[in-house]
Amino acid sequence: MERRDATTAQNPLGERGDRRRPRRHRRRRLRRGTTVAAVLTLALTSCYLLDPDLLPEGTDEVSIEVGETAQVDLGEWSPSIGDRWGAVPLQEGDAAEYAAVDDGVVTAHVVQGAEVFGVRARRDGPEAGGTTPHAIELTGVAPGTSTVRIVHCYRVGIAEDCDQGPRDIDPIELTVTVT
């Protein structure tokens, strides 16, 4: 009969007890870890990949399909000092509410901050007194061609003939073709 001491009875691998796995298991674990890291990286950055492109400032013609949304860059402005952008109706019967216009062909309104394509919200909130990116958001409603007018107003509500304050900024007109 073989006699065991207390150490070998509890640990059949002997005193050392640190049996190592063969190399193939270590390689498999490394590959699995690399795959998991790649999937996590893709998941965390996918929100950037899903945003459509932001059309450059100065764009005056946009073509979109029914149900599609596009944005045109307006640059960075400071809403905290009273800079406001908004859409105004061009024809009788165009529905306008809260600086957004729906003429039956396209809806248009101004978005800012994290609503602008490619911009992410900051964890600590917007910078106090800082500028915020703005863009015109256009969504196709029905096939046709329409003109959208966006105006800049200073410390007043959005209106065609609003006060622009110390700046004289011409209204922006976009021709939108919806297919």
PDB file of C-alpha atoms in Angstrom:
ATOM      1  CA  MET A   1       0.000   0.000   0.000  1.00  0.00           C
ATOM      2  CA  GLU A   2       1.270   3.425  -0.986  1.00  0.00           C
ATOM      3  CA  ARG A   3       1.421   5.928   1.714  1.00  0.00           C
ATOM      4  CA  ARG A   4       0.544   9.568   0.997  1.00  0.00           C
ATOM      5  CA  ASP A   5       1.374  12.501   3.100  1.00  0.00           C
ATOM      6  CA  ALA A   6      -1.092  15.333   3.666  1.00  0.00           C
ATOM      7  CA  THR A   7       0.290  17.464   0.822  1.00  0.00           C
ATOM      8  CA  THR A   8      -0.046  14.869  -1.928  1.00  0.00           C
ATOM      9  CA  ALA A   9      -3.430  13.679  -0.668  1.00  0.00           C
ATOM     10  CA  GLN A  10      -4.921  17.142  -1.194  1.00  0.00           C
ATOM     11  CA  ASN A  11      -2.943  17.967  -4.326  1.00  0.00           C
ATOM     12  CA  PRO A  12      -2.401  14.978  -6.642  1.00  0.00           C
ATOM     13  CA  LEU A  13      -0.049  17.067  -8.841  1.00  0.00           C
ATOM     14  CA  GLY A  14       2.491  17.190  -6.098  1.00  0.00           C
ATOM     15  CA  GLU A  15       3.869  20.101  -4.175  1.00  0.00           C
ATOM     16  CA  ARG A  16       4.297  22.302  -7.197  1.00  0.00           C
ATOM     17  CA  GLY A  17       0.665  22.040  -8.361  1.00  0.00           C
ATOM     18  CA  ASP A  18       1.067  24.445 -11.307  1.00  0.00           C
ATOM     19  CA  ARG A  19       0.590  22.122 -14.221  1.00  0.00           C
ATOM     20  CA  ARG A  20       0.659  24.181 -17.418  1.00  0.00           C
ATOM     21  CA  ARG A  21      -1.632  23.659 -20.374  1.00  0.00           C
ATOM     22  CA  PRO A  22      -0.150  22.697 -23.714  1.00  0.00           C
ATOM     23  CA  ARG A  23       0.749  25.545 -26.072  1.00  0.00           C
ATOM     24  CA  ARG A  24      -2.173  24.870 -28.420  1.00  0.00           C
ATOM     25  CA  HIS A  25      -4.624  25.765 -25.628  1.00  0.00           C
ATOM     26  CA  ARG A  26      -2.792  29.026 -24.949  1.00  0.00           C
ATOM     27  CA  ARG A  27      -2.868  29.946 -28.646  1.00  0.00           C
ATOM     28  CA  ARG A  28      -6.581  29.190 -28.844  1.00  0.00           C
ATOM     29  CA  ARG A  29      -7.251  31.379 -25.801  1.00  0.00           C
ATOM     30  CA  LEU A  30      -5.165  34.204 -27.354  1.00  0.00           C
ATOM     31  CA  ARG A  31      -7.115  33.960 -30.630  1.00  0.00           C
ATOM     32  CA  ARG A  32     -10.416  33.948 -28.729  1.00  0.00           C
ATOM     33  CA  GLY A  33      -9.332  37.029 -26.741  1.00  0.00           C
ATOM     34  CA  THR A  34      -8.312  38.865 -29.925  1.00  0.00           C
ATOM     35  CA  THR A  35     -11.662  38.049 -31.540  1.00  0.00           C
ATOM     36  CA  VAL A  36     -13.590  39.292 -28.500  1.00  0.00           C
ATOM     37  CA  ALA A  37     -11.549  42.538 -28.476  1.00  0.00           C
ATOM     38  CA  ALA A  38     -12.226  43.093 -32.196  1.00  0.00           C
ATOM     39  CA  VAL A  39     -15.980  42.533 -31.775  1.00  0.00           C
ATOM     40  CA  LEU A  40     -16.125  44.947 -28.814  1.00  0.00           C
ATOM     41  CA  THR A  41     -14.192  47.600 -30.733  1.00  0.00           C
ATOM     42  CA  LEU A  42     -16.557  47.296 -33.709  1.00  0.00           C
ATOM     43  CA  ALA A  43     -19.619  47.472 -31.454  1.00  0.00           C
ATOM     44  CA  LEU A  44     -18.359  50.589 -29.700  1.00  0.00           C
ATOM     45  CA  THR A  45     -17.482  52.403 -32.924  1.00  0.00           C
ATOM     46  CA  SER A  46     -20.435  51.232 -35.030  1.00  0.00           C
ATOM     47  CA  CYS A  47     -22.486  54.295 -34.143  1.00  0.00           C
ATOM     48  CA  TYR A  48     -19.913  56.382 -36.049  1.00  0.00           C
ATOM     49  CA  LEU A  49     -20.144  54.081 -39.049  1.00  0.00           C
ATOM     50  CA  LEU A  50     -23.953  54.256 -39.241  1.00  0.00           C
ATOM     51  CA  ASP A  51     -24.165  58.044 -39.558  1.00  0.00           C
ATOM     52  CA  PRO A  52     -24.665  59.299 -43.117  1.00  0.00           C
ATOM     53  CA  ASP A  53     -22.263  61.925 -44.369  1.00  0.00           C
ATOM     54  CA  LEU A  54     -22.807  65.542 -43.355  1.00  0.00           C
ATOM     55  CA  LEU A  55     -23.043  67.629 -46.541  1.00  0.00           C
ATOM     56  CA  PRO A  56     -20.593  70.564 -46.538  1.00  0.00           C
ATOM     57  CA  GLU A  57     -21.481  74.132 -45.651  1.00  0.00           C
ATOM     58  CA  GLY A  58     -22.472  76.042 -48.795  1.00  0.00           C
ATOM     59  CA  THR A  59     -24.374  73.134 -50.398  1.00  0.00           C
ATOM     60  CA  ASP A  60     -27.356  74.577 -52.282  1.00  0.00           C
ATOM     61  CA  GLU A  61     -28.827  71.480 -53.984  1.00  0.00           C
ATOM     62  CA  VAL A  62     -29.704  68.177 -52.317  1.00  0.00           C
ATOM     63  CA  SER A  63     -31.178  64.994 -53.821  1.00  0.00           C
ATOM     64  CA  ILE A  64     -32.772  62.451 -51.486  1.00  0.00           C
ATOM     65  CA  GLU A  65     -35.276  59.624 -51.686  1.00  0.00           C
ATOM     66  CA  VAL A  66     -38.656  59.468 -49.948  1.00  0.00           C
ATOM     67  CA  GLY A  67     -38.005  58.616 -46.285  1.00  0.00           C
ATOM     68  CA  GLU A  68     -34.290  59.428 -46.527  1.00  0.00           C
ATOM     69  CA  THR A  69     -32.689  62.076 -44.309  1.00  0.00           C
ATOM     70  CA  ALA A  70     -29.758  64.332 -45.199  1.00  0.00           C
ATOM     71  CA  GLN A  71     -28.039  67.106 -43.255  1.00  0.00           C
ATOM     72  CA  VAL A  72     -26.221  70.209 -44.486  1.00  0.00           C
ATOM     73  CA  ASP A  73     -23.569  71.736 -42.229  1.00  0.00           C
ATOM     74  CA  LEU A  74     -24.262  75.243 -40.883  1.00  0.00           C
ATOM     75  CA  GLY A  75     -20.994  75.536 -38.949  1.00  0.00           C
ATOM     76  CA  GLU A  76     -20.607  76.208 -35.237  1.00  0.00           C
ATOM     77  CA  TRP A  77     -22.787  78.758 -33.439  1.00  0.00           C
ATOM     78  CA  SER A  78     -23.428  79.721 -29.847  1.00  0.00           C
ATOM     79  CA  PRO A  79     -27.069  79.288 -28.824  1.00  0.00           C
ATOM     80  CA  SER A  80     -26.191  80.556 -25.330  1.00  0.00           C
ATOM     81  CA  ILE A  81     -25.737  84.111 -26.650  1.00  0.00           C
ATOM     82  CA  GLY A  82     -28.910  84.041 -28.716  1.00  0.00           C
ATOM     83  CA  ASP A  83     -27.877  82.674 -32.132  1.00  0.00           C
ATOM     84  CA  ARG A  84     -30.840  80.760 -33.585  1.00  0.00           C
ATOM     85  CA  TRP A  85     -31.378  79.096 -36.927  1.00  0.00           C
ATOM     86  CA  GLY A  86     -34.698  77.865 -38.276  1.00  0.00           C
ATOM     87  CA  ALA A  87     -36.731  77.069 -41.362  1.00  0.00           C
ATOM     88  CA  VAL A  88     -39.394  79.511 -42.560  1.00  0.00           C
ATOM     89  CA  PRO A  89     -42.281  78.734 -44.937  1.00  0.00           C
ATOM     90  CA  LEU A  90     -41.955  80.034 -48.487  1.00  0.00           C
ATOM     91  CA  GLN A  91     -45.532  79.524 -49.715  1.00  0.00           C
ATOM     92  CA  GLU A  92     -49.013  79.798 -48.300  1.00  0.00           C
ATOM     93  CA  GLY A  93     -50.112  76.475 -46.872  1.00  0.00           C
ATOM     94  CA  ASP A  94     -46.638  75.283 -45.849  1.00  0.00           C
ATOM     95  CA  ALA A  95     -46.920  73.886 -42.348  1.00  0.00           C
ATOM     96  CA  ALA A  96     -44.510  75.612 -39.973  1.00  0.00           C
ATOM     97  CA  GLU A  97     -44.124  74.844 -36.292  1.00  0.00           C
ATOM     98  CA  TYR A  98     -41.201  75.566 -33.974  1.00  0.00           C
ATOM     99  CA  ALA A  99     -38.883  76.616 -36.834  1.00  0.00           C
ATOM    100  CA  ALA A 100     -39.608  73.439 -38.837  1.00  0.00           C
ATOM    101  CA  VAL A 101     -41.314  73.422 -42.240  1.00  0.00           C
ATOM    102  CA  ASP A 102     -43.246  70.671 -44.059  1.00  0.00           C
ATOM    103  CA  ASP A 103     -44.342  71.619 -47.581  1.00  0.00           C
ATOM    104  CA  GLY A 104     -45.562  68.152 -48.574  1.00  0.00           C
ATOM    105  CA  VAL A 105     -42.338  67.278 -50.446  1.00  0.00           C
ATOM    106  CA  VAL A 106     -39.728  67.736 -47.722  1.00  0.00           C
ATOM    107  CA  THR A 107     -39.578  68.507 -44.013  1.00  0.00           C
ATOM    108  CA  ALA A 108     -36.793  70.807 -42.861  1.00  0.00           C
ATOM    109  CA  HIS A 109     -35.538  71.916 -39.478  1.00  0.00           C
ATOM    110  CA  VAL A 110     -32.255  72.805 -37.791  1.00  0.00           C
ATOM    111  CA  VAL A 111     -30.509  70.354 -35.461  1.00  0.00           C
ATOM    112  CA  GLN A 112     -27.599  71.041 -33.144  1.00  0.00           C
ATOM    113  CA  GLY A 113     -25.049  69.285 -30.953  1.00  0.00           C
ATOM    114  CA  ALA A 114     -25.187  65.484 -30.866  1.00  0.00           C
ATOM    115  CA  GLU A 115     -28.126  65.463 -33.343  1.00  0.00           C
ATOM    116  CA  VAL A 116     -25.704  66.535 -36.097  1.00  0.00           C
ATOM    117  CA  PHE A 117     -24.354  63.540 -38.062  1.00  0.00           C
ATOM    118  CA  GLY A 118     -20.900  62.536 -36.830  1.00  0.00           C
ATOM    119  CA  VAL A 119     -21.070  64.471 -33.540  1.00  0.00           C
ATOM    120  CA  ARG A 120     -21.151  62.604 -30.241  1.00  0.00           C
ATOM    121  CA  ALA A 121     -22.481  63.931 -26.944  1.00  0.00           C
ATOM    122  CA  ARG A 122     -19.860  64.774 -24.352  1.00  0.00           C
ATOM    123  CA  ARG A 123     -20.081  62.972 -21.037  1.00  0.00           C
ATOM    124  CA  ASP A 124     -19.639  66.185 -19.099  1.00  0.00           C
ATOM    125  CA  GLY A 125     -22.229  68.110 -21.119  1.00  0.00           C
ATOM    126  CA  PRO A 126     -21.670  71.003 -23.516  1.00  0.00           C
ATOM    127  CA  GLU A 127     -19.012  73.550 -22.836  1.00  0.00           C
ATOM    128  CA  ALA A 128     -20.444  76.611 -21.058  1.00  0.00           C
ATOM    129  CA  GLY A 129     -20.575  79.539 -23.464  1.00  0.00           C
ATOM    130  CA  GLY A 130     -18.975  77.460 -26.206  1.00  0.00           C
ATOM    131  CA  THR A 131     -20.072  76.924 -29.765  1.00  0.00           C
ATOM    132  CA  THR A 132     -22.223  74.028 -30.929  1.00  0.00           C
ATOM    133  CA  PRO A 133     -22.346  72.409 -34.380  1.00  0.00           C
ATOM    134  CA  HIS A 134     -25.571  73.108 -36.300  1.00  0.00           C
ATOM    135  CA  ALA A 135     -27.009  71.506 -39.451  1.00  0.00           C
ATOM    136  CA  ILE A 136     -30.116  71.671 -41.607  1.00  0.00           C
ATOM    137  CA  GLU A 137     -31.939  68.317 -41.518  1.00  0.00           C
ATOM    138  CA  LEU A 138     -34.004  67.435 -44.579  1.00  0.00           C
ATOM    139  CA  THR A 139     -36.306  64.411 -44.857  1.00  0.00           C
ATOM    140  CA  GLY A 140     -38.022  63.400 -48.102  1.00  0.00           C
ATOM    141  CA  VAL A 141     -41.819  63.133 -47.779  1.00  0.00           C
ATOM    142  CA  ALA A 142     -43.073  62.762 -51.386  1.00  0.00           C
ATOM    143  CA  PRO A 143     -41.520  62.899 -54.874  1.00  0.00           C
ATOM    144  CA  GLY A 144     -40.997  66.414 -56.207  1.00  0.00           C
ATOM    145  CA  THR A 145     -38.783  69.485 -55.980  1.00  0.00           C
ATOM    146  CA  SER A 146     -38.943  72.091 -53.240  1.00  0.00           C
ATOM    147  CA  THR A 147     -37.037  75.093 -51.970  1.00  0.00           C
ATOM    148  CA  VAL A 148     -36.221  75.388 -48.282  1.00  0.00           C
ATOM    149  CA  ARG A 149     -35.265  78.695 -46.643  1.00  0.00           C
ATOM    150  CA  ILE A 150     -33.255  78.788 -43.406  1.00  0.00           C
ATOM    151  CA  VAL A 151     -32.787  82.080 -41.544  1.00  0.00           C
ATOM    152  CA  HIS A 152     -30.523  83.213 -38.721  1.00  0.00           C
ATOM    153  CA  CYS A 153     -32.139  85.232 -35.925  1.00  0.00           C
ATOM    154  CA  TYR A 154     -30.578  86.811 -32.857  1.00  0.00           C
ATOM    155  CA  ARG A 155     -32.355  86.656 -29.479  1.00  0.00           C
ATOM    156  CA  VAL A 156     -35.825  86.525 -31.097  1.00  0.00           C
ATOM    157  CA  GLY A 157     -38.152  83.862 -32.483  1.00  0.00           C
ATOM    158  CA  ILE A 158     -37.613  82.478 -35.971  1.00  0.00           C
ATOM    159  CA  ALA A 159     -39.317  84.623 -38.618  1.00  0.00           C
ATOM    160  CA  GLU A 160     -38.576  85.734 -42.187  1.00  0.00           C
ATOM    161  CA  ASP A 161     -37.777  89.343 -41.172  1.00  0.00           C
ATOM    162  CA  CYS A 162     -36.245  88.724 -37.725  1.00  0.00           C
ATOM    163  CA  ASP A 163     -33.478  90.781 -36.103  1.00  0.00           C
ATOM    164  CA  GLN A 164     -30.050  89.332 -36.896  1.00  0.00           C
ATOM    165  CA  GLY A 165     -28.238  91.302 -34.237  1.00  0.00           C
ATOM    166  CA  PRO A 166     -24.670  92.400 -34.891  1.00  0.00           C
ATOM    167  CA  ARG A 167     -24.299  90.111 -37.931  1.00  0.00           C
ATOM    168  CA  ASP A 168     -25.924  90.428 -41.303  1.00  0.00           C
ATOM    169  CA  ILE A 169     -26.368  86.826 -42.473  1.00  0.00           C
ATOM    170  CA  ASP A 170     -28.251  86.130 -45.686  1.00  0.00           C
ATOM    171  CA  PRO A 171     -30.929  83.435 -45.584  1.00  0.00           C
ATOM    172  CA  ILE A 172     -29.847  80.054 -46.941  1.00  0.00           C
ATOM    173  CA  GLU A 173     -31.942  78.557 -49.712  1.00  0.00           C
ATOM    174  CA  LEU A 174     -31.680  74.902 -50.652  1.00  0.00           C
ATOM    175  CA  THR A 175     -33.262  73.227 -53.649  1.00  0.00           C
ATOM    176  CA  VAL A 176     -34.312  69.744 -52.581  1.00  0.00           C
ATOM    177  CA  THR A 177     -35.243  67.048 -55.069  1.00  0.00           C
ATOM    178  CA  VAL A 178     -37.055  64.049 -53.622  1.00  0.00           C
ATOM    179  CA  THR A 179     -37.297  60.878 -55.745  1.00  0.00           C
TER     180      THR A 179
END
